[in-house]
Amino acid sequence: MPNKPFAITLKPGTSLANLTGTWRTTRPVYLDRLPPCNNACPAGENIQGWLFHAESGDYEQAWRVLVQDNPLPAVMGRVCYHPCEGACNRGQLDSPVGINSVERFLGDEAIKLGWKFNAPATASGKKVLVVGAGPSGLSAAYHLARMGHQVEIHEAGPLAGGMMRFGIPKYRLPREVLDAEVQRILDMGVTLKLNTKVENIALSMKQHGFDAAFLAVGAHIGKRTFIPSGDAAHIIDAVSVLRSMEGEDKPMLGRKVIVYGGGNTAIDVARSVKRMGAEPIVVYRRTRDKAPAHDFEIEEALQEGVMIKWLSTIKQADAGAITVEKMALDDKGYPQPTGEFETLEADSVVLALGQDVDLSLLEGVSGLEIVDGTVQVSPNMMTGHPGIFAGGDMVPSERTVTVAVGHGKKAALNINAWLNDATYEPAPKHELAGFDKINPWYYSDADKTVRPMLDIIRRQTSFDEVQGGLDETNALFEARRCLSCGNCFECDNCYGVCPDNAVIKLGPGKRFKFNYDYCKGCGMCATECPCGAIKMVPEET
Amino acid sequence: MGFQAVKFYQTGTFTVGNRLLAPDERSLQSVETRSNSINSGHRACQGCGEALGARYAIDAAMAESNNQLIAANATGCLEVFSTPYPESSWQVPWIHSLFGNAAAVATGIAAAMKVKGRPEVRVVAQGGDGGTTDIGFGCLSGMFERNDDVLYICYDNEGYMNTGVQRSSATPPAARTATTMPVGPEPGNVFGQGKNVPEIAMAHGIPYVATATVADLRDLEYKVRKAMKMHGARYIHIFVPCPLGWGTASHDTIRMARMAKESGTFPVFEAEYGEVTGVLKIRHKIPVEEYMKPQRRFAHLFGKNAHPETVARIQAIADRNIRKYGLLEDEGN
């Protein structure tokens, strides 16, 4: 500034010469943290990831991100017990995001609009046998097909779906939904052989030249218990009852049906027979809060008029009646007999005491380890026999559709690696985006959208689906309740709140970066980031 | 409040931007082409509320005046940290004269522009609370009284900060400063003194008076833009927390401003011709204690030798603000 008077005129913006970044003792860094929903999902879904697309109304892209992990969203949106919602940070603000209902909406949109899976990768030339067309087998088949392997599913039953068809009642999962999602997997070129029971896995693999096998035969044998009974007592297991609901011949149970057990299967049976006009009574030895069934299912059953006798065991079953003994919980919460008895009318007793696995196909296979009737697998889902993997209800784990789907995916990844003489190394998990990482101020207040429920009379008398779905408007609303925990959703807060203009905006979809020449390390961006996608780390000295 | 608050698009209008909103519904600060009136390299402390507030306000004024803006600046933090010789952070025509005459300088510029036939050139004056409520108060009142065509923006950080945190007439009661020590039976700044300049400005009957905070960007931008659409004397009082003077963490500046508003300590409103026309409602009401506790200037009121009666007096002031301005949503609403 040669012609300007000394110290009177300064050039605009010349403070850029002063690199205030040297003041910094801690620096902000962008990171992706693990959203609690993703962390809780047994199927390993990137929930936050697909909700992100649903938020902007791009449902197809949302669905495509979803099915990268789970090929059965419309099924999931109905039968999953959504542990994601239990973990959702929004639950600490008002109520969790209705992840499950948005998933169902996406699944239903896909069926309605006929979205198909992307074509598989180039053929690998490897053949994989999947035994069982339940959720685990279907999931494995889908993922293996996507990786380019030739997949054949051998299913012992007459239809695909496994427990999704023969265990879960229609009022929770309409069969046309299941059929549509199974068909979409088969459309990828997966071969399904029905009524094909694998008697001997080693033999089947050898005969048909399979390079690997994934076993997912489920647990279809109803557990029995000893109940002293007269000759005329009608005792039947829950799996058989639910399976026969699918066929032409509905089970003959009579009017007074006692269901013995406190799990989801017991509730499913009771609600199913209620719909057939019977009067079910569930008998369970412990209390409601100790019952393994999900509380909302118990609640829905009670609403439909299912009777439940808590703290009761069956001592004796005779024709037309049973004797139950009242129990009391001891200090440790175990039920103890009280010596008080009661007689209940009973035309039949349905045992819903859990299920066992039919392991007959494994006879003669070397290296297997069976504990408590389940096949032991290593962390990569492989049994003790190289090349034979297993998952779903036949391995030790929680027995839900979602867990099974997760097993299928995990097994597929490991089978793929094994077929390529490699080891599958999952990417290290990001640190958890707990509620303490969230700045809740920035989120609009909005309570969860409640899904419509079928009216009670139709619930008691028909197998129509109980829970309705969301429509486009409220699905979008529900998606937009997502806090996007731990993952930048480009709200521009960091860009706006920096007093030093030290955040560079890279444009839509490209997020931001810091200009460390000027960032003083005040940390405002990290504090005001709504979703916890910025972390302050000590500056290296 | 005046700007259209968007009810539910994930973060609505709470965040700076929002990819779910149409571009013209996003804040000015979310746009890459914002003028960045005060550039990087300025020497404000880490987490300075005033540097942030000045960029928010002047960027908005620039946008509204099609970049035809001149800014006069009082002495104070903003002047000192933005223009240490030989550097300037300003990317707008900017002038500094004395501590107390920013309003008069701006008045002169506005008059000059009128004489030169440049009606498109708009003038803002800006200063801290010291330069506004104390030292420049006479010039400011004169500017109001003459209804000069100037928008005066006060960045209120409740004290003289760059000279070592002395009390101003905007320092809140009981606060510790270098000149109001936390000693004696009634420690810190006295109750019942100081001045409420937004209300004094309203008493001049000028076209527009508003308060704002750095925690409510959309509201702040709306008010600056609205003021720039008007002519005559206008006054905006922006609450800008000071990590240094208040003894707060540098990352908590916006949080402190938010809590000041949410506790009722700092009422956010706008007024035209001396009448209140709108208030920014409290969203999640908090007690003043929650706002005061993170600030070391109030530390003597808590802990071992606590003064709960003093905190209660401050709460009463906040409650009075809430009543007076109607800061809570109506019952049943």
PDB file of C-alpha atoms in Angstrom, chain A residues 42-286:
ATOM      1  CA  PRO A  42     -28.692 -58.978  14.490  1.00  0.00           C
ATOM      2  CA  ALA A  43     -28.809 -58.892  10.694  1.00  0.00           C
ATOM      3  CA  GLY A  44     -26.041 -56.287  10.570  1.00  0.00           C
ATOM      4  CA  GLU A  45     -28.144 -53.737   8.730  1.00  0.00           C
ATOM      5  CA  ASN A  46     -26.839 -50.242   8.109  1.00  0.00           C
ATOM      6  CA  ILE A  47     -30.065 -48.746   9.430  1.00  0.00           C
ATOM      7  CA  GLN A  48     -28.856 -45.188   9.727  1.00  0.00           C
ATOM      8  CA  GLY A  49     -27.501 -45.578   6.197  1.00  0.00           C
ATOM      9  CA  TRP A  50     -30.800 -46.568   4.614  1.00  0.00           C
ATOM     10  CA  LEU A  51     -32.852 -44.150   6.697  1.00  0.00           C
ATOM     11  CA  PHE A  52     -30.622 -41.399   5.316  1.00  0.00           C
ATOM     12  CA  HIS A  53     -31.975 -42.059   1.832  1.00  0.00           C
ATOM     13  CA  ALA A  54     -35.519 -42.551   3.051  1.00  0.00           C
ATOM     14  CA  GLU A  55     -35.303 -39.125   4.702  1.00  0.00           C
ATOM     15  CA  SER A  56     -34.932 -37.470   1.333  1.00  0.00           C
ATOM     16  CA  GLY A  57     -37.733 -39.567  -0.135  1.00  0.00           C
ATOM     17  CA  ASP A  58     -35.419 -41.732  -2.232  1.00  0.00           C
ATOM     18  CA  TYR A  59     -37.061 -44.970  -1.164  1.00  0.00           C
ATOM     19  CA  GLU A  60     -35.520 -47.116  -3.863  1.00  0.00           C
ATOM     20  CA  GLN A  61     -32.008 -46.113  -2.862  1.00  0.00           C
ATOM     21  CA  ALA A  62     -32.951 -46.673   0.785  1.00  0.00           C
ATOM     22  CA  TRP A  63     -34.189 -50.148  -0.115  1.00  0.00           C
ATOM     23  CA  ARG A  64     -31.025 -50.868  -2.094  1.00  0.00           C
ATOM     24  CA  VAL A  65     -28.836 -49.946   0.865  1.00  0.00           C
ATOM     25  CA  LEU A  66     -31.062 -52.043   3.123  1.00  0.00           C
ATOM     26  CA  VAL A  67     -30.869 -55.157   0.966  1.00  0.00           C
ATOM     27  CA  GLN A  68     -27.108 -55.015   0.861  1.00  0.00           C
ATOM     28  CA  ASP A  69     -27.421 -56.693   4.231  1.00  0.00           C
ATOM     29  CA  ASN A  70     -30.897 -58.161   4.385  1.00  0.00           C
ATOM     30  CA  PRO A  71     -32.847 -59.510   1.411  1.00  0.00           C
ATOM     31  CA  LEU A  72     -36.159 -59.754   3.308  1.00  0.00           C
ATOM     32  CA  PRO A  73     -37.223 -56.239   4.350  1.00  0.00           C
ATOM     33  CA  ALA A  74     -40.970 -56.746   4.012  1.00  0.00           C
ATOM     34  CA  VAL A  75     -40.704 -59.864   6.194  1.00  0.00           C
ATOM     35  CA  MET A  76     -38.411 -58.076   8.630  1.00  0.00           C
ATOM     36  CA  GLY A  77     -40.772 -55.126   8.835  1.00  0.00           C
ATOM     37  CA  ARG A  78     -43.369 -57.531  10.197  1.00  0.00           C
ATOM     38  CA  VAL A  79     -41.670 -60.189  12.249  1.00  0.00           C
ATOM     39  CA  CYS A  80     -38.461 -58.604  13.536  1.00  0.00           C
ATOM     40  CA  TYR A  81     -38.487 -57.814  17.233  1.00  0.00           C
ATOM     41  CA  HIS A  82     -36.502 -54.687  16.360  1.00  0.00           C
ATOM     42  CA  PRO A  83     -33.737 -54.537  18.973  1.00  0.00           C
ATOM     43  CA  CYS A  84     -32.629 -51.482  16.964  1.00  0.00           C
ATOM     44  CA  GLU A  85     -35.558 -49.522  18.368  1.00  0.00           C
ATOM     45  CA  GLY A  86     -34.642 -50.539  21.886  1.00  0.00           C
ATOM     46  CA  ALA A  87     -31.166 -49.095  21.344  1.00  0.00           C
ATOM     47  CA  CYS A  88     -32.314 -45.975  19.451  1.00  0.00           C
ATOM     48  CA  ASN A  89     -30.986 -42.744  20.978  1.00  0.00           C
ATOM     49  CA  ARG A  90     -34.219 -40.996  20.110  1.00  0.00           C
ATOM     50  CA  GLY A  91     -35.850 -43.152  22.784  1.00  0.00           C
ATOM     51  CA  GLN A  92     -34.156 -40.911  25.313  1.00  0.00           C
ATOM     52  CA  LEU A  93     -35.717 -37.820  23.720  1.00  0.00           C
ATOM     53  CA  ASP A  94     -39.303 -38.869  23.065  1.00  0.00           C
ATOM     54  CA  SER A  95     -39.687 -42.348  21.624  1.00  0.00           C
ATOM     55  CA  PRO A  96     -37.495 -44.463  19.347  1.00  0.00           C
ATOM     56  CA  VAL A  97     -37.640 -44.062  15.589  1.00  0.00           C
ATOM     57  CA  GLY A  98     -40.112 -46.559  14.131  1.00  0.00           C
ATOM     58  CA  ILE A  99     -37.334 -48.287  12.213  1.00  0.00           C
ATOM     59  CA  ASN A 100     -39.313 -51.474  11.812  1.00  0.00           C
ATOM     60  CA  SER A 101     -42.303 -49.671  10.315  1.00  0.00           C
ATOM     61  CA  VAL A 102     -40.138 -47.778   7.819  1.00  0.00           C
ATOM     62  CA  GLU A 103     -38.438 -51.044   6.888  1.00  0.00           C
ATOM     63  CA  ARG A 104     -41.794 -52.592   6.209  1.00  0.00           C
ATOM     64  CA  PHE A 105     -42.825 -49.599   4.149  1.00  0.00           C
ATOM     65  CA  LEU A 106     -39.687 -49.958   2.016  1.00  0.00           C
ATOM     66  CA  GLY A 107     -40.218 -53.697   1.685  1.00  0.00           C
ATOM     67  CA  ASP A 108     -43.828 -53.200   0.623  1.00  0.00           C
ATOM     68  CA  GLU A 109     -42.868 -50.456  -1.839  1.00  0.00           C
ATOM     69  CA  ALA A 110     -40.326 -52.815  -3.384  1.00  0.00           C
ATOM     70  CA  ILE A 111     -42.964 -55.507  -3.840  1.00  0.00           C
ATOM     71  CA  LYS A 112     -45.523 -53.032  -5.141  1.00  0.00           C
ATOM     72  CA  LEU A 113     -43.136 -51.426  -7.614  1.00  0.00           C
ATOM     73  CA  GLY A 114     -41.324 -54.626  -8.543  1.00  0.00           C
ATOM     74  CA  TRP A 115     -37.806 -53.598  -7.592  1.00  0.00           C
ATOM     75  CA  LYS A 116     -35.320 -56.349  -8.355  1.00  0.00           C
ATOM     76  CA  PHE A 117     -31.933 -57.156  -6.921  1.00  0.00           C
ATOM     77  CA  ASN A 118     -28.893 -56.083  -8.875  1.00  0.00           C
ATOM     78  CA  ALA A 119     -27.469 -58.800 -11.082  1.00  0.00           C
ATOM     79  CA  PRO A 120     -24.875 -61.038  -9.409  1.00  0.00           C
ATOM     80  CA  ALA A 121     -21.180 -60.437  -9.933  1.00  0.00           C
ATOM     81  CA  THR A 122     -19.349 -62.465 -12.556  1.00  0.00           C
ATOM     82  CA  ALA A 123     -19.621 -66.186 -11.978  1.00  0.00           C
ATOM     83  CA  SER A 124     -17.000 -67.630  -9.691  1.00  0.00           C
ATOM     84  CA  GLY A 125     -17.469 -71.172 -10.941  1.00  0.00           C
ATOM     85  CA  LYS A 126     -17.975 -72.428  -7.386  1.00  0.00           C
ATOM     86  CA  LYS A 127     -21.031 -74.359  -6.257  1.00  0.00           C
ATOM     87  CA  VAL A 128     -22.540 -74.010  -2.805  1.00  0.00           C
ATOM     88  CA  LEU A 129     -25.272 -76.157  -1.300  1.00  0.00           C
ATOM     89  CA  VAL A 130     -27.657 -74.509   1.121  1.00  0.00           C
ATOM     90  CA  VAL A 131     -29.706 -76.904   3.198  1.00  0.00           C
ATOM     91  CA  GLY A 132     -32.967 -75.381   4.313  1.00  0.00           C
ATOM     92  CA  ALA A 133     -34.968 -72.528   2.785  1.00  0.00           C
ATOM     93  CA  GLY A 134     -35.661 -70.700   6.014  1.00  0.00           C
ATOM     94  CA  PRO A 135     -34.490 -67.168   6.743  1.00  0.00           C
ATOM     95  CA  SER A 136     -30.903 -68.216   7.327  1.00  0.00           C
ATOM     96  CA  GLY A 137     -30.641 -70.370   4.216  1.00  0.00           C
ATOM     97  CA  LEU A 138     -32.353 -67.789   2.011  1.00  0.00           C
ATOM     98  CA  SER A 139     -30.103 -65.058   3.323  1.00  0.00           C
ATOM     99  CA  ALA A 140     -26.964 -67.113   2.729  1.00  0.00           C
ATOM    100  CA  ALA A 141     -28.153 -68.080  -0.745  1.00  0.00           C
ATOM    101  CA  TYR A 142     -28.828 -64.458  -1.617  1.00  0.00           C
ATOM    102  CA  HIS A 143     -25.437 -63.220  -0.461  1.00  0.00           C
ATOM    103  CA  LEU A 144     -23.564 -66.109  -2.068  1.00  0.00           C
ATOM    104  CA  ALA A 145     -25.391 -65.513  -5.343  1.00  0.00           C
ATOM    105  CA  ARG A 146     -24.473 -61.829  -5.197  1.00  0.00           C
ATOM    106  CA  MET A 147     -20.843 -62.854  -4.859  1.00  0.00           C
ATOM    107  CA  GLY A 148     -21.143 -64.847  -8.069  1.00  0.00           C
ATOM    108  CA  HIS A 149     -21.411 -68.365  -6.691  1.00  0.00           C
ATOM    109  CA  GLN A 150     -23.808 -70.969  -8.006  1.00  0.00           C
ATOM    110  CA  VAL A 151     -26.266 -71.734  -5.219  1.00  0.00           C
ATOM    111  CA  GLU A 152     -28.690 -74.585  -4.801  1.00  0.00           C
ATOM    112  CA  ILE A 153     -31.114 -74.749  -1.886  1.00  0.00           C
ATOM    113  CA  HIS A 154     -32.391 -78.141  -0.823  1.00  0.00           C
ATOM    114  CA  GLU A 155     -35.548 -77.811   1.223  1.00  0.00           C
ATOM    115  CA  ALA A 156     -37.204 -80.757   2.923  1.00  0.00           C
ATOM    116  CA  GLY A 157     -40.606 -79.093   3.072  1.00  0.00           C
ATOM    117  CA  PRO A 158     -43.126 -78.451   0.304  1.00  0.00           C
ATOM    118  CA  LEU A 159     -42.623 -74.667   0.342  1.00  0.00           C
ATOM    119  CA  ALA A 160     -39.830 -72.196   1.047  1.00  0.00           C
ATOM    120  CA  GLY A 161     -39.754 -70.049   4.148  1.00  0.00           C
ATOM    121  CA  GLY A 162     -39.042 -72.434   6.985  1.00  0.00           C
ATOM    122  CA  MET A 163     -40.287 -71.120  10.292  1.00  0.00           C
ATOM    123  CA  MET A 164     -41.398 -67.920   8.537  1.00  0.00           C
ATOM    124  CA  ARG A 165     -44.098 -70.030   6.916  1.00  0.00           C
ATOM    125  CA  PHE A 166     -44.568 -72.937   9.280  1.00  0.00           C
ATOM    126  CA  GLY A 167     -43.963 -71.166  12.559  1.00  0.00           C
ATOM    127  CA  ILE A 168     -45.110 -67.583  12.246  1.00  0.00           C
ATOM    128  CA  PRO A 169     -48.868 -67.171  11.922  1.00  0.00           C
ATOM    129  CA  LYS A 170     -50.403 -65.457   8.908  1.00  0.00           C
ATOM    130  CA  TYR A 171     -51.793 -62.608  10.975  1.00  0.00           C
ATOM    131  CA  ARG A 172     -48.191 -61.552  11.554  1.00  0.00           C
ATOM    132  CA  LEU A 173     -46.781 -62.420   8.157  1.00  0.00           C
ATOM    133  CA  PRO A 174     -49.105 -62.667   5.157  1.00  0.00           C
ATOM    134  CA  ARG A 175     -47.855 -65.399   2.852  1.00  0.00           C
ATOM    135  CA  GLU A 176     -47.954 -63.321  -0.322  1.00  0.00           C
ATOM    136  CA  VAL A 177     -45.327 -61.047   1.243  1.00  0.00           C
ATOM    137  CA  LEU A 178     -43.103 -64.000   2.036  1.00  0.00           C
ATOM    138  CA  ASP A 179     -43.626 -65.499  -1.427  1.00  0.00           C
ATOM    139  CA  ALA A 180     -42.679 -62.231  -3.128  1.00  0.00           C
ATOM    140  CA  GLU A 181     -39.441 -61.861  -1.229  1.00  0.00           C
ATOM    141  CA  VAL A 182     -38.462 -65.507  -1.719  1.00  0.00           C
ATOM    142  CA  GLN A 183     -39.198 -65.264  -5.436  1.00  0.00           C
ATOM    143  CA  ARG A 184     -36.961 -62.217  -5.767  1.00  0.00           C
ATOM    144  CA  ILE A 185     -34.052 -64.228  -4.390  1.00  0.00           C
ATOM    145  CA  LEU A 186     -34.784 -67.119  -6.750  1.00  0.00           C
ATOM    146  CA  ASP A 187     -34.920 -64.635  -9.641  1.00  0.00           C
ATOM    147  CA  MET A 188     -31.217 -64.034  -9.119  1.00  0.00           C
ATOM    148  CA  GLY A 189     -30.584 -67.530 -10.395  1.00  0.00           C
ATOM    149  CA  VAL A 190     -30.677 -69.411  -7.103  1.00  0.00           C
ATOM    150  CA  THR A 191     -32.006 -72.938  -7.563  1.00  0.00           C
ATOM    151  CA  LEU A 192     -34.587 -74.133  -5.054  1.00  0.00           C
ATOM    152  CA  LYS A 193     -35.339 -77.841  -4.762  1.00  0.00           C
ATOM    153  CA  LEU A 194     -38.407 -78.464  -2.637  1.00  0.00           C
ATOM    154  CA  ASN A 195     -39.344 -81.732  -0.955  1.00  0.00           C
ATOM    155  CA  THR A 196     -35.660 -82.586  -1.051  1.00  0.00           C
ATOM    156  CA  LYS A 197     -34.513 -83.726   2.337  1.00  0.00           C
ATOM    157  CA  VAL A 198     -30.767 -84.039   2.636  1.00  0.00           C
ATOM    158  CA  GLU A 199     -30.260 -87.360   4.328  1.00  0.00           C
ATOM    159  CA  ASN A 200     -26.493 -87.279   4.384  1.00  0.00           C
ATOM    160  CA  ILE A 201     -24.708 -84.011   3.847  1.00  0.00           C
ATOM    161  CA  ALA A 202     -21.303 -85.485   2.956  1.00  0.00           C
ATOM    162  CA  LEU A 203     -22.881 -87.713   0.335  1.00  0.00           C
ATOM    163  CA  SER A 204     -25.009 -84.936  -1.169  1.00  0.00           C
ATOM    164  CA  MET A 205     -22.004 -82.648  -1.518  1.00  0.00           C
ATOM    165  CA  LYS A 206     -19.897 -85.303  -3.149  1.00  0.00           C
ATOM    166  CA  GLN A 207     -22.601 -86.508  -5.523  1.00  0.00           C
ATOM    167  CA  HIS A 208     -23.440 -83.053  -6.852  1.00  0.00           C
ATOM    168  CA  GLY A 209     -19.957 -81.541  -6.697  1.00  0.00           C
ATOM    169  CA  PHE A 210     -20.571 -78.793  -4.183  1.00  0.00           C
ATOM    170  CA  ASP A 211     -17.519 -76.873  -3.008  1.00  0.00           C
ATOM    171  CA  ALA A 212     -19.087 -75.846   0.272  1.00  0.00           C
ATOM    172  CA  ALA A 213     -22.321 -76.220   2.182  1.00  0.00           C
ATOM    173  CA  PHE A 214     -24.357 -74.055   4.493  1.00  0.00           C
ATOM    174  CA  LEU A 215     -26.647 -75.925   6.818  1.00  0.00           C
ATOM    175  CA  ALA A 216     -29.706 -74.131   8.083  1.00  0.00           C
ATOM    176  CA  VAL A 217     -32.265 -76.813   8.829  1.00  0.00           C
ATOM    177  CA  GLY A 218     -33.734 -74.941  11.769  1.00  0.00           C
ATOM    178  CA  ALA A 219     -35.271 -76.469  14.866  1.00  0.00           C
ATOM    179  CA  HIS A 220     -38.565 -78.104  14.033  1.00  0.00           C
ATOM    180  CA  ILE A 221     -38.913 -80.835  16.614  1.00  0.00           C
ATOM    181  CA  GLY A 222     -41.137 -79.753  19.470  1.00  0.00           C
ATOM    182  CA  LYS A 223     -39.660 -80.452  22.887  1.00  0.00           C
ATOM    183  CA  ARG A 224     -41.659 -82.824  25.044  1.00  0.00           C
ATOM    184  CA  THR A 225     -41.983 -82.924  28.767  1.00  0.00           C
ATOM    185  CA  PHE A 226     -43.329 -85.614  30.960  1.00  0.00           C
ATOM    186  CA  ILE A 227     -46.868 -84.915  32.060  1.00  0.00           C
ATOM    187  CA  PRO A 228     -48.674 -87.725  33.857  1.00  0.00           C
ATOM    188  CA  SER A 229     -51.700 -88.264  31.718  1.00  0.00           C
ATOM    189  CA  GLY A 230     -54.597 -90.495  31.172  1.00  0.00           C
ATOM    190  CA  ASP A 231     -54.977 -92.417  27.918  1.00  0.00           C
ATOM    191  CA  ALA A 232     -57.557 -90.071  26.545  1.00  0.00           C
ATOM    192  CA  ALA A 233     -55.551 -86.855  27.081  1.00  0.00           C
ATOM    193  CA  HIS A 234     -54.882 -85.026  23.832  1.00  0.00           C
ATOM    194  CA  ILE A 235     -51.305 -83.680  23.945  1.00  0.00           C
ATOM    195  CA  ILE A 236     -49.685 -82.188  20.871  1.00  0.00           C
ATOM    196  CA  ASP A 237     -46.646 -80.003  20.248  1.00  0.00           C
ATOM    197  CA  ALA A 238     -46.781 -76.377  19.162  1.00  0.00           C
ATOM    198  CA  VAL A 239     -44.688 -76.761  16.035  1.00  0.00           C
ATOM    199  CA  SER A 240     -47.069 -79.361  14.667  1.00  0.00           C
ATOM    200  CA  VAL A 241     -50.033 -77.116  15.425  1.00  0.00           C
ATOM    201  CA  LEU A 242     -48.520 -74.124  13.669  1.00  0.00           C
ATOM    202  CA  ARG A 243     -47.402 -76.226  10.724  1.00  0.00           C
ATOM    203  CA  SER A 244     -50.845 -77.750  10.269  1.00  0.00           C
ATOM    204  CA  MET A 245     -52.339 -74.229  10.177  1.00  0.00           C
ATOM    205  CA  GLU A 246     -50.633 -73.883   6.803  1.00  0.00           C
ATOM    206  CA  GLY A 247     -52.234 -76.948   5.320  1.00  0.00           C
ATOM    207  CA  GLU A 248     -55.775 -77.834   4.367  1.00  0.00           C
ATOM    208  CA  ASP A 249     -56.450 -79.860   7.480  1.00  0.00           C
ATOM    209  CA  LYS A 250     -56.636 -77.526  10.383  1.00  0.00           C
ATOM    210  CA  PRO A 251     -55.659 -79.195  13.659  1.00  0.00           C
ATOM    211  CA  MET A 252     -58.478 -80.653  15.737  1.00  0.00           C
ATOM    212  CA  LEU A 253     -57.908 -79.179  19.157  1.00  0.00           C
ATOM    213  CA  GLY A 254     -61.396 -78.766  20.543  1.00  0.00           C
ATOM    214  CA  ARG A 255     -62.770 -75.689  22.250  1.00  0.00           C
ATOM    215  CA  LYS A 256     -60.724 -75.498  25.432  1.00  0.00           C
ATOM    216  CA  VAL A 257     -57.072 -75.428  24.433  1.00  0.00           C
ATOM    217  CA  ILE A 258     -54.314 -75.272  27.019  1.00  0.00           C
ATOM    218  CA  VAL A 259     -51.005 -73.912  25.710  1.00  0.00           C
ATOM    219  CA  TYR A 260     -48.085 -74.794  27.923  1.00  0.00           C
ATOM    220  CA  GLY A 261     -45.147 -72.385  27.816  1.00  0.00           C
ATOM    221  CA  GLY A 262     -44.368 -68.680  27.940  1.00  0.00           C
ATOM    222  CA  GLY A 263     -42.401 -68.023  24.788  1.00  0.00           C
ATOM    223  CA  ASN A 264     -43.396 -66.394  21.521  1.00  0.00           C
ATOM    224  CA  THR A 265     -44.397 -69.754  20.103  1.00  0.00           C
ATOM    225  CA  ALA A 266     -46.873 -70.296  22.940  1.00  0.00           C
ATOM    226  CA  ILE A 267     -48.408 -66.898  22.270  1.00  0.00           C
ATOM    227  CA  ASP A 268     -48.501 -67.573  18.504  1.00  0.00           C
ATOM    228  CA  VAL A 269     -50.375 -70.817  19.093  1.00  0.00           C
ATOM    229  CA  ALA A 270     -52.821 -69.238  21.521  1.00  0.00           C
ATOM    230  CA  ARG A 271     -53.571 -66.347  19.184  1.00  0.00           C
ATOM    231  CA  SER A 272     -53.941 -68.715  16.225  1.00  0.00           C
ATOM    232  CA  VAL A 273     -56.384 -71.058  17.939  1.00  0.00           C
ATOM    233  CA  LYS A 274     -58.323 -68.055  19.236  1.00  0.00           C
ATOM    234  CA  ARG A 275     -58.831 -67.083  15.607  1.00  0.00           C
ATOM    235  CA  MET A 276     -60.198 -70.559  14.905  1.00  0.00           C
ATOM    236  CA  GLY A 277     -62.911 -70.035  17.494  1.00  0.00           C
ATOM    237  CA  ALA A 278     -61.309 -71.868  20.415  1.00  0.00           C
ATOM    238  CA  GLU A 279     -60.722 -70.581  23.932  1.00  0.00           C
ATOM    239  CA  PRO A 280     -57.018 -70.802  24.613  1.00  0.00           C
ATOM    240  CA  ILE A 281     -55.471 -70.591  28.064  1.00  0.00           C
ATOM    241  CA  VAL A 282     -51.716 -70.170  28.285  1.00  0.00           C
ATOM    242  CA  VAL A 283     -50.204 -71.872  31.321  1.00  0.00           C
ATOM    243  CA  TYR A 284     -46.760 -70.650  32.289  1.00  0.00           C
ATOM    244  CA  ARG A 285     -44.763 -71.444  35.381  1.00  0.00           C
ATOM    245  CA  ARG A 286     -43.305 -67.996  35.989  1.00  0.00           C
TER     246      ARG A 286
END
